[in-house]
mmCIF file of C-alpha atoms in Angstrom:
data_model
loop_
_atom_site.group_PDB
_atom_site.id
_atom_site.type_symbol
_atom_site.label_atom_id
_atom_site.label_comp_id
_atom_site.label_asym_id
_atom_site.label_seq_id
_atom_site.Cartn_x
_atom_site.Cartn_y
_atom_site.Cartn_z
ATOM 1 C CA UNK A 565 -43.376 -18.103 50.195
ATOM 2 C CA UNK A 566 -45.352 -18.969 46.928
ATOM 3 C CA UNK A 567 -49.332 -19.237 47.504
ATOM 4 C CA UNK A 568 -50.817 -21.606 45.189
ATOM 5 C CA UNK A 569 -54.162 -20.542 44.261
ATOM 6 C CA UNK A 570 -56.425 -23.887 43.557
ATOM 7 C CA UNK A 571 -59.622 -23.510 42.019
ATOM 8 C CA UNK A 572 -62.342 -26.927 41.970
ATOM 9 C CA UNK A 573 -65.340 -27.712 40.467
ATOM 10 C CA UNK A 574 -66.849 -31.036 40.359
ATOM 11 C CA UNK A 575 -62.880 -32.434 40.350
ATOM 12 C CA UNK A 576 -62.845 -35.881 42.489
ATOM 13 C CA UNK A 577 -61.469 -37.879 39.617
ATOM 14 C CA UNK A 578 -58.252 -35.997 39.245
ATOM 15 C CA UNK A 579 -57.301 -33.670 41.823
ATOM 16 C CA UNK A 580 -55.567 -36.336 44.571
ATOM 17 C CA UNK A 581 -53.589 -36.523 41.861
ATOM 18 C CA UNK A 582 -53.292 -32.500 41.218
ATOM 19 C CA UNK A 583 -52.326 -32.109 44.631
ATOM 20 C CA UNK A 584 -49.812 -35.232 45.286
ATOM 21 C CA UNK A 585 -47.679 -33.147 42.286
ATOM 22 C CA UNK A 586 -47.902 -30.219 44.926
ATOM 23 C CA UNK A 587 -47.085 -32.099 47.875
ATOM 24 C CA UNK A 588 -44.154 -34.199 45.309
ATOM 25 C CA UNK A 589 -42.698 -30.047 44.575
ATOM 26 C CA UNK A 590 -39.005 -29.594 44.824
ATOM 27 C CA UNK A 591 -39.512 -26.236 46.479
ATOM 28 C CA UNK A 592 -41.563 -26.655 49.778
ATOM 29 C CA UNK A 593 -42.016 -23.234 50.936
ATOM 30 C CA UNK A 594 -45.727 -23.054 49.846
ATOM 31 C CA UNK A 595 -49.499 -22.747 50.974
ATOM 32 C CA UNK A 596 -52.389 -23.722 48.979
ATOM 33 C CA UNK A 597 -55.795 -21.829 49.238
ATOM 34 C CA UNK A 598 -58.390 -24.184 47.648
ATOM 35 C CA UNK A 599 -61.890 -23.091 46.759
ATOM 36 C CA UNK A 600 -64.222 -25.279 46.007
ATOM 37 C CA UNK A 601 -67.585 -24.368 43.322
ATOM 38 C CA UNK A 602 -70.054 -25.818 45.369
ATOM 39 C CA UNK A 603 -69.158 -29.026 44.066
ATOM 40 C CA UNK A 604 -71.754 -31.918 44.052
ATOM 41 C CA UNK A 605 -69.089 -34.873 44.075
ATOM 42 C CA UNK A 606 -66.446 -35.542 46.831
ATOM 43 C CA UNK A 607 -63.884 -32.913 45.671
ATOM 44 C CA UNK A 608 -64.606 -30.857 49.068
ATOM 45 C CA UNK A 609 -64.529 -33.749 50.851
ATOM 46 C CA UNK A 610 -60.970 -34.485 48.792
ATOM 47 C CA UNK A 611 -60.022 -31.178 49.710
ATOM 48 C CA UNK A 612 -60.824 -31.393 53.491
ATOM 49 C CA UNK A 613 -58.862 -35.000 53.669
ATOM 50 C CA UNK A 614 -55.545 -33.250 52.739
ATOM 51 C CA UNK A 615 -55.762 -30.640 56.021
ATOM 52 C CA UNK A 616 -54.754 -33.271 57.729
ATOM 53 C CA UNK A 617 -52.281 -34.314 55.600
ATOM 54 C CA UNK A 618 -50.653 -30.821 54.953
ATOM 55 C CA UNK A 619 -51.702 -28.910 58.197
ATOM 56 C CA UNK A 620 -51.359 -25.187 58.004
ATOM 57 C CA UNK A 621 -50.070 -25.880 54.629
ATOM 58 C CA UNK A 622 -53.161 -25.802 53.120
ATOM 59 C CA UNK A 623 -56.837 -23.343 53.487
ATOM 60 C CA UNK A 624 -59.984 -24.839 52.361
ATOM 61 C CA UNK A 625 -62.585 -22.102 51.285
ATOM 62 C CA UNK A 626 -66.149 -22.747 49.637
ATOM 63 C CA UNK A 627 -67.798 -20.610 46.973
ATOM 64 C CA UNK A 628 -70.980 -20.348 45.050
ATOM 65 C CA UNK A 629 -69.502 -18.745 41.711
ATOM 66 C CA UNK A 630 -70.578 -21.219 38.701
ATOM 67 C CA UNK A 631 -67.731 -19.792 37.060
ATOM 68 C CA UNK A 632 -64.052 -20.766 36.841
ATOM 69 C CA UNK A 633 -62.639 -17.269 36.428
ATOM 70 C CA UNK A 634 -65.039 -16.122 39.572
ATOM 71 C CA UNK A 635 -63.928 -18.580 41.549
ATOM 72 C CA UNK A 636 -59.731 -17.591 40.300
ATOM 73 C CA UNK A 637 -60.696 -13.754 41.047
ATOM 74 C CA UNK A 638 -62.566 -14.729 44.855
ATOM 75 C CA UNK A 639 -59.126 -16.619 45.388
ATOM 76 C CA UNK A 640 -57.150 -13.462 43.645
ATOM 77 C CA UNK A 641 -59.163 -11.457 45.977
ATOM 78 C CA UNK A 642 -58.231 -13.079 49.359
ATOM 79 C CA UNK A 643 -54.672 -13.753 48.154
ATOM 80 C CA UNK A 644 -51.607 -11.753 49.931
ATOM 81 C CA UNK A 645 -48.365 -14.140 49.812
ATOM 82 C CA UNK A 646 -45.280 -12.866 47.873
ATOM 83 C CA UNK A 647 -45.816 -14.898 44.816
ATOM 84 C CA UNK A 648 -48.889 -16.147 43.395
ATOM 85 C CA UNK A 649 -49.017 -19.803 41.430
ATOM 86 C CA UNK A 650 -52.623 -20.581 39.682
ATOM 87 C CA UNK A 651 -53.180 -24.214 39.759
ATOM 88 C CA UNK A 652 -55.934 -25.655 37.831
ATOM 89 C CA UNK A 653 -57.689 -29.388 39.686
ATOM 90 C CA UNK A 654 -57.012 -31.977 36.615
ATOM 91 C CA UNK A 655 -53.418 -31.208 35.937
ATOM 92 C CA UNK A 656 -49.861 -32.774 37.192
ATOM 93 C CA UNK A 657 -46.921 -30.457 37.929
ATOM 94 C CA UNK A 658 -43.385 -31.667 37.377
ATOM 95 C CA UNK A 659 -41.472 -31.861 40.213
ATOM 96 C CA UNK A 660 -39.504 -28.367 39.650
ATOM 97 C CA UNK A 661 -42.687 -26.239 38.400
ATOM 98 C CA UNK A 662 -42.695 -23.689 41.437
ATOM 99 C CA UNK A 663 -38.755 -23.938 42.005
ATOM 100 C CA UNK A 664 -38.359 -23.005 38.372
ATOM 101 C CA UNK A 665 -41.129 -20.707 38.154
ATOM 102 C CA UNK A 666 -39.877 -18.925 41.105
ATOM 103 C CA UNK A 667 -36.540 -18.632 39.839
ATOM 104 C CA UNK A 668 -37.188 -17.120 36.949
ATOM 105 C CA UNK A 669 -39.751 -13.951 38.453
ATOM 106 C CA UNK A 670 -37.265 -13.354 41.199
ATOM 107 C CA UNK A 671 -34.560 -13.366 37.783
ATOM 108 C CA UNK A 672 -36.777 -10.574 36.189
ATOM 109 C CA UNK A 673 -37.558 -8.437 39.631
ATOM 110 C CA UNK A 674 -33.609 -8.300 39.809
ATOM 111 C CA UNK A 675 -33.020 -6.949 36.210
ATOM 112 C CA UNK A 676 -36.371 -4.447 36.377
ATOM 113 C CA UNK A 677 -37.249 -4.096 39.887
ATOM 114 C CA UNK A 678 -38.929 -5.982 42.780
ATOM 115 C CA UNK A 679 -41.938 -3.491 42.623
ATOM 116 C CA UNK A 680 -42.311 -4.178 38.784
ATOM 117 C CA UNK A 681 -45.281 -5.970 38.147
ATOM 118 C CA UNK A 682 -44.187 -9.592 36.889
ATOM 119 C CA UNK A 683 -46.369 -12.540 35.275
ATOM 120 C CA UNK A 684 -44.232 -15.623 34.166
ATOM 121 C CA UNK A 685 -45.978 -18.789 32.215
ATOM 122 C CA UNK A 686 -44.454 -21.473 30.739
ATOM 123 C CA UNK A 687 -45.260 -24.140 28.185
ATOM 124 C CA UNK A 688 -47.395 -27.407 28.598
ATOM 125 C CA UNK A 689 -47.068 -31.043 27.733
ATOM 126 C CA UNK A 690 -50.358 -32.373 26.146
ATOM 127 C CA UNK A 691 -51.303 -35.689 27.782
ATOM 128 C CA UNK A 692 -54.358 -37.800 27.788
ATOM 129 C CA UNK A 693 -56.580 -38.323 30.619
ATOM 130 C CA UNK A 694 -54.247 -41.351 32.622
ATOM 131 C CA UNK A 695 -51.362 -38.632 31.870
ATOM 132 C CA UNK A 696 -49.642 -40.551 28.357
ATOM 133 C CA UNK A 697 -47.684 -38.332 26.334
ATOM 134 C CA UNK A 698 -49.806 -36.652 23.043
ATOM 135 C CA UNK A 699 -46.474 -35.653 21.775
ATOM 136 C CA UNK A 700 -47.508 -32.259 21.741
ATOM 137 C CA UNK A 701 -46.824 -28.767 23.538
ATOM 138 C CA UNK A 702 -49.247 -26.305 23.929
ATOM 139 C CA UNK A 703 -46.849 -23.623 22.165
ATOM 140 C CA UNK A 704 -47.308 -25.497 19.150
ATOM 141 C CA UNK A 705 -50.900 -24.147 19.403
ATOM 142 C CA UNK A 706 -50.734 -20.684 20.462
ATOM 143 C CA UNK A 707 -49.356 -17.630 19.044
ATOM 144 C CA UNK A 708 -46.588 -17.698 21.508
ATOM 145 C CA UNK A 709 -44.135 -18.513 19.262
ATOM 146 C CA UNK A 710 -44.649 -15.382 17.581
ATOM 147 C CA UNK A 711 -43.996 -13.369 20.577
ATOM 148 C CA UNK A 712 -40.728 -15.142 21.108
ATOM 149 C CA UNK A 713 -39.400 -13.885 17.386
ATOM 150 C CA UNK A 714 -39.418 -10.654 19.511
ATOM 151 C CA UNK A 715 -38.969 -11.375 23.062
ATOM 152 C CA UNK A 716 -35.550 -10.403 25.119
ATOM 153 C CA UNK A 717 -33.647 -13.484 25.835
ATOM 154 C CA UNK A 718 -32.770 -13.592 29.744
ATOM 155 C CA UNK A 719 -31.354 -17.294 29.780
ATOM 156 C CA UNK A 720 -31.804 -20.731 28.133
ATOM 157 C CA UNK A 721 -35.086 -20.687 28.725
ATOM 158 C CA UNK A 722 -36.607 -17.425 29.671
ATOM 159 C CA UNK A 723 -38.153 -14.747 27.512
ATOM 160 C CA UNK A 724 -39.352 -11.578 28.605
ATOM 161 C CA UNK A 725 -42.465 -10.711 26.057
ATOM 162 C CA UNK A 726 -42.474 -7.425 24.026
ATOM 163 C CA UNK A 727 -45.169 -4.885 24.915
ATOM 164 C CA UNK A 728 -44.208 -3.302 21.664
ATOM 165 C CA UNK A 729 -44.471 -6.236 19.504
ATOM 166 C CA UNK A 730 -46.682 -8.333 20.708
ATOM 167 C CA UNK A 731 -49.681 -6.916 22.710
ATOM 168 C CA UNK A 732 -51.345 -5.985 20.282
ATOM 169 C CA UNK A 733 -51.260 -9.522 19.047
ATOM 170 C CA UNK A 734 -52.333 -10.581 22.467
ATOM 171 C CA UNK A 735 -55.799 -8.369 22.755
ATOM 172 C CA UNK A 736 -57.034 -11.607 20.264
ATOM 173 C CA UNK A 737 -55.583 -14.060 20.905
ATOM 174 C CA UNK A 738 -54.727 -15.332 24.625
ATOM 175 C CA UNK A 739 -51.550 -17.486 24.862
ATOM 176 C CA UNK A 740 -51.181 -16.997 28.477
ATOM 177 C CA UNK A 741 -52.137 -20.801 29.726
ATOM 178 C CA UNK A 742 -53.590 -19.899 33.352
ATOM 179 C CA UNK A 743 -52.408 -23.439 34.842
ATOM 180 C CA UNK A 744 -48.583 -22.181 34.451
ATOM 181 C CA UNK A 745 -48.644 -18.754 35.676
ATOM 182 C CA UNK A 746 -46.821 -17.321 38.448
ATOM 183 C CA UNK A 747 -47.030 -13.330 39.538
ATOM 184 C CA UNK A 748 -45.312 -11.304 42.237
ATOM 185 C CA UNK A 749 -46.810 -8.951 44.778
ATOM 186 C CA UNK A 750 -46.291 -6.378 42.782
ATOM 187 C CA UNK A 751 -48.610 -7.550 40.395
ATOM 188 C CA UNK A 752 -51.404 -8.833 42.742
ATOM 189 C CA UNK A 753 -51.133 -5.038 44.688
ATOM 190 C CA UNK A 754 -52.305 -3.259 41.403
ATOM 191 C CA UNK A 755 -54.908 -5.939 40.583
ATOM 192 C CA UNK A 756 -58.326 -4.779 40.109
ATOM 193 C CA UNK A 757 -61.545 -7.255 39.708
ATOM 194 C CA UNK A 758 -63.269 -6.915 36.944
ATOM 195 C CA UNK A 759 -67.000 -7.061 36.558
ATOM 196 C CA UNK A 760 -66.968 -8.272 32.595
ATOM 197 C CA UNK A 761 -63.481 -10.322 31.369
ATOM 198 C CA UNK A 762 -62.774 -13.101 29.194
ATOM 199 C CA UNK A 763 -60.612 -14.901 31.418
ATOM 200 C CA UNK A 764 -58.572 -14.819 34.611
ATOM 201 C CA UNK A 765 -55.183 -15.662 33.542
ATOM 202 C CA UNK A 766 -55.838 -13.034 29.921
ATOM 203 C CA UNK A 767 -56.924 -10.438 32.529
ATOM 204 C CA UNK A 768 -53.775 -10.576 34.344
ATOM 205 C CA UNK A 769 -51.568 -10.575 31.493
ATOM 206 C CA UNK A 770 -53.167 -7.200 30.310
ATOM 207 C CA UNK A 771 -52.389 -5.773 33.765
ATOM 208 C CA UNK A 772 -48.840 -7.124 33.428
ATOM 209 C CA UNK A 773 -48.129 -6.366 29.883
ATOM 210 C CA UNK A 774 -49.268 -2.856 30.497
ATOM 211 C CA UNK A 775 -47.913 -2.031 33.807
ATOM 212 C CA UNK A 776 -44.828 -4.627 34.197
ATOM 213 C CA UNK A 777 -43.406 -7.608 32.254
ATOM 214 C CA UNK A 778 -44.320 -11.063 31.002
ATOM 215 C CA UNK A 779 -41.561 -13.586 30.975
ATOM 216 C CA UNK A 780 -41.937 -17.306 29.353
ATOM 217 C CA UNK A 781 -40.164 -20.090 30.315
ATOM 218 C CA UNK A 782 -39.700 -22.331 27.051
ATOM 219 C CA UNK A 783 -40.201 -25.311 28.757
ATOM 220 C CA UNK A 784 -42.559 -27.815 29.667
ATOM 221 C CA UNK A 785 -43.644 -27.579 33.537
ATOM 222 C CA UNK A 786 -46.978 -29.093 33.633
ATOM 223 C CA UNK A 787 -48.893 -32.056 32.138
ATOM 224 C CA UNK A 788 -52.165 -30.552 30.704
ATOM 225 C CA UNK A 789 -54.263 -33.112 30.938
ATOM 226 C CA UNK A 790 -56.874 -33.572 28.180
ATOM 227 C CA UNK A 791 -60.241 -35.269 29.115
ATOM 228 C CA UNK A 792 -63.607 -34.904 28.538
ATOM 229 C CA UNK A 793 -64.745 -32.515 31.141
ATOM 230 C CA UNK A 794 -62.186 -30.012 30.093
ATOM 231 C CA UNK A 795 -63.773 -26.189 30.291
ATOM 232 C CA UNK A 796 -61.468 -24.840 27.472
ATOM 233 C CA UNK A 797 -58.840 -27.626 26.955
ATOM 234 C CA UNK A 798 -55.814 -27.440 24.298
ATOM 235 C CA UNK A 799 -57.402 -27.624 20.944
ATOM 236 C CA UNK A 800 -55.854 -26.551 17.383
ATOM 237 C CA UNK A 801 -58.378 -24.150 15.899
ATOM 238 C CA UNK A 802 -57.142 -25.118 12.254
ATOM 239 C CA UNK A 803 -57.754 -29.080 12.770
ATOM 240 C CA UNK A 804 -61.245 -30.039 11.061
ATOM 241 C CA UNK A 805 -63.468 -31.321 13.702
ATOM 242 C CA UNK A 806 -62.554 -27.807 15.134
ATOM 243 C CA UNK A 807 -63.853 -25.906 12.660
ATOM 244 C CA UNK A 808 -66.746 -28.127 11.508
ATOM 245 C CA UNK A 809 -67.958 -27.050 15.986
ATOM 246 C CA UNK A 810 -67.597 -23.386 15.330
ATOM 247 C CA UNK A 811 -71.321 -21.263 15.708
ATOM 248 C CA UNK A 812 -71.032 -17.929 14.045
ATOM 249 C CA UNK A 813 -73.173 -16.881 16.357
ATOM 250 C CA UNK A 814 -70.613 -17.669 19.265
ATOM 251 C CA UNK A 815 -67.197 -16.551 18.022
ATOM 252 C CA UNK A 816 -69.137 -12.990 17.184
ATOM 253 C CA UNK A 817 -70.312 -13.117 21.571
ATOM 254 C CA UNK A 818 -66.474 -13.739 21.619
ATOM 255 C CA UNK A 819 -65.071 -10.754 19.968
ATOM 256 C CA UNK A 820 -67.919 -9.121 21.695
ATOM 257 C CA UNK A 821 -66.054 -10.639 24.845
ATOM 258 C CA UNK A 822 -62.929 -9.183 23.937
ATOM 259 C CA UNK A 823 -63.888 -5.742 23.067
ATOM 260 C CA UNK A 824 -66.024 -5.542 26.784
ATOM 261 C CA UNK A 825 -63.410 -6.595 28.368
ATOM 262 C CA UNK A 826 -60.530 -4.138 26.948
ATOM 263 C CA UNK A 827 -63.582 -1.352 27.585
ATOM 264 C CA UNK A 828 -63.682 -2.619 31.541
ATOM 265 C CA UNK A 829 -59.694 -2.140 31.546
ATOM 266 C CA UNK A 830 -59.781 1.087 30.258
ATOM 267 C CA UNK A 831 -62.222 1.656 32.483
ATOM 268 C CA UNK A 832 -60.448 0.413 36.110
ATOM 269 C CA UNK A 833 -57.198 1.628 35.127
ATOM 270 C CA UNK A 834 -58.239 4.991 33.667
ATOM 271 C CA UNK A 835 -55.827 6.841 36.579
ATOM 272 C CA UNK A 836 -53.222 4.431 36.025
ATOM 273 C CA UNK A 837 -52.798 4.744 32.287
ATOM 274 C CA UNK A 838 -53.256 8.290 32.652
ATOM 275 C CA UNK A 839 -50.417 8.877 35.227
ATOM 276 C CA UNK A 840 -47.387 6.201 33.639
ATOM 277 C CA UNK A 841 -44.363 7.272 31.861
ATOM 278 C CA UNK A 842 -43.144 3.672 30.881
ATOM 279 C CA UNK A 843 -42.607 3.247 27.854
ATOM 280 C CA UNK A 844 -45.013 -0.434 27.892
ATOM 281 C CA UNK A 845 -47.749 1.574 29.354
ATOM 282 C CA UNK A 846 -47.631 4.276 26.553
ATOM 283 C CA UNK A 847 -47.352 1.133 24.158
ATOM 284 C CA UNK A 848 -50.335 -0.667 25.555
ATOM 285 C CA UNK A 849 -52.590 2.585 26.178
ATOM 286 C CA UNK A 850 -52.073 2.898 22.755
ATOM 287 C CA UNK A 851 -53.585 -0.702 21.741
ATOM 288 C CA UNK A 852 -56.119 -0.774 24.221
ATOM 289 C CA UNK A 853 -57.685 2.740 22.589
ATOM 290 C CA UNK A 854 -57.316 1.311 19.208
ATOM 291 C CA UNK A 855 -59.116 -1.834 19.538
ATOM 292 C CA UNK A 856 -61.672 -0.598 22.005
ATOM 293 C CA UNK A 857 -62.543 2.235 19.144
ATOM 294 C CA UNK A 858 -62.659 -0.335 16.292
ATOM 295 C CA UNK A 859 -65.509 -2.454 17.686
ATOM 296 C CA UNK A 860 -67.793 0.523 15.720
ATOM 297 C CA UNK A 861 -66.593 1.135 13.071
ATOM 298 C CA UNK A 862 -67.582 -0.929 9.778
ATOM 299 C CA UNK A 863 -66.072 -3.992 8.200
ATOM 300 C CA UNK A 864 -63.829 -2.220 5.887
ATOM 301 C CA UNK A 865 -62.142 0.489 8.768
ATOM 302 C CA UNK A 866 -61.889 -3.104 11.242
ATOM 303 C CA UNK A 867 -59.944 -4.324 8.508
ATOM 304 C CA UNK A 868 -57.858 -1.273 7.914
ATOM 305 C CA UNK A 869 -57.175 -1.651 11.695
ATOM 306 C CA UNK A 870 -56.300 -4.702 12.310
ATOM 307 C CA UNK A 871 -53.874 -4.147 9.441
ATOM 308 C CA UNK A 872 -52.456 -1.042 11.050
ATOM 309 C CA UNK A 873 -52.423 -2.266 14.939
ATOM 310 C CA UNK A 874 -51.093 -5.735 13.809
ATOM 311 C CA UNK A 875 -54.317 -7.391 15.521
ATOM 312 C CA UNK A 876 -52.982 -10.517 14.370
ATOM 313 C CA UNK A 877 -53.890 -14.331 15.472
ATOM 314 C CA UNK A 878 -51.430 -17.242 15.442
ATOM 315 C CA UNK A 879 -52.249 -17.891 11.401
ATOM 316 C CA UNK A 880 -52.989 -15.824 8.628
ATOM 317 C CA UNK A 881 -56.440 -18.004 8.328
ATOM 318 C CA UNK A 882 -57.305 -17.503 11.648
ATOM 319 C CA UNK A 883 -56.794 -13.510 11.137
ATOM 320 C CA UNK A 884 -59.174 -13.544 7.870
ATOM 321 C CA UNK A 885 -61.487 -15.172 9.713
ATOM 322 C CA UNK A 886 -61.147 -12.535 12.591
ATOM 323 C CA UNK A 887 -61.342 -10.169 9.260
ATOM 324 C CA UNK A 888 -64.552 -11.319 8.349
ATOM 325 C CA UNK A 889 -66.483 -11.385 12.295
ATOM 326 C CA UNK A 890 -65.061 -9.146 14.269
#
């Protein structure tokens, strides 16, 4: 049984949509749990039309968050199926995205155990708002490709992620894509809320990478559709128009972002870290001290650190400019 974890805000225009890609899933042994943002359009109403439709299938909750990644954790919270899928209100799945998704978690409990904590996400096709082709994949925009250079083949498409090479990499730069992510039990069971995070789907690949394994699937599972009302959206941070919208101000309340929310992990999982003898976890314990230790020190130490921790971004100009504000 995969519960599929469906977070709305405001989403009337596309989520019939979002959910007819559910309903169209070649694997049907699912349940949705929907909770709705105190929306002010129709989207609960939406919601409430497909009970009907799906039966016990489907669990409409409401919230009062204002946030996405509140409203992802109060869902996270009342969660308790095998597997997990996040599902995002303006997206389309293709038609294998859970059977595929599923196959390859169950493929990584067999090879490191069922009560190893898994995460799996895949890649994206970019598409416009009526779901046209961009002709690009989100991989092309994320560091992920990096991580791959380094990752442990398990079949055509499936990597499993290096702790060792590439979490360190990962405490700046997200390339977890929440919209694609399945976890196992195993996973959800040592979940902890936080109080301060960047987001969901970046929080629960720090509890994976350091307590389990992150596998991607090279391939393209869901449409990501691009529209206006997009909270984060798949934007290239090198393109022009990108640049000319960045606030100094904001990307230094980023890093500042970053560094709380590696302080709240060390933090939750102080017994945790403190008790593992897995190799990851000494890897990660490692990374997590050294970057929650650098946010003091002065420009020229950062600098020495990110050198020496291999804090990298996706580009060598995004990791001056992480040089030059973090």
């Amino acid at each position: 049984m995969i519960e599929i974890l469906l977070a709305t805000f405001n989403g009337e225009r596309f989520l019939p949509e979002q959910i007819e890609s559910i309903i169209g899933q070649s694997y049907t042994d699912y349940k949705i749990l929907a909770s709705d943002d105190n929306s002010s359009d129709y989207t609960l109403e939406i919601l409430r039309s497909y009970e009907s439709v799906l039966g016990e299938q489907i669990k409409v909750v409401q919230s009062n968050t204002h946030s996405a990644k509140e409203n992802f954790y109060n869902l996270l919270d009342m969660a308790d199926a095998e597997y997990i899928a996040l599902c995002d209100q303006d997206d389309f799945w293709q038609s294998d995205r859970l059977k595929k998704s599923l196959k390859a978690v169950q493929r990584l409990e067999r090879r490191y155990g069922k009560e190893t904590p898994i995460l799996v996400h895949s890649d994206l096709e970019i598409v416009d708002e009526n779901l046209n082709s961009q002709n690009k994949k989100m991989s092309e925009l994320t560091g992920i490709s990096e991580a791959i250079k380094y990752a442990k083949k398990e079949s055509k498409y499936l990597y499993t992620i290096s702790t060792e090479k590439s979490f360190s990499r990962y405490l700046v730069e997200n390339n977890i894509t929440g919209n694609t992510v399945i976890i196992n039990k195993a996973l959800l069971d040592i979940y902890k809320r936080p109080e301060v995070s960047f987001m969901h789907d970046w929080w629960l690949g720090l509890i994976a990478f350091t307590f389990g394994k992150v596998g991607f699937l090279n391939e393209c599972l869901v449409k990501y559709r691009q529209h206006e009302k997009n909270e984060l959206g798949a934007k290239n941070p090198l393109e022009f128009h990108n640049i000319k919208k960045r606030n100094k101000q904001r990307i230094r309340e980023n890093y500042n972002c970053m560094f709380a929310q590696v302080e709240e992990f060390l933090r939750l999982y102080k017994d945790e870290l403190g008790k593992s003898r897995l190799a990851d976890t000494y890897y990660a314990h490692k990374y997590l001290n050294a970057f929650a230790n650098m946010k003091s020190k002065n420009r020229i130490s950062k600098i020495r650190d990110i050198l020496k921790y291999s804090f990298f971004k996706s580009s060598k100009i995004l990791t001056i400019g992480e040089m030059l504000n973090i």
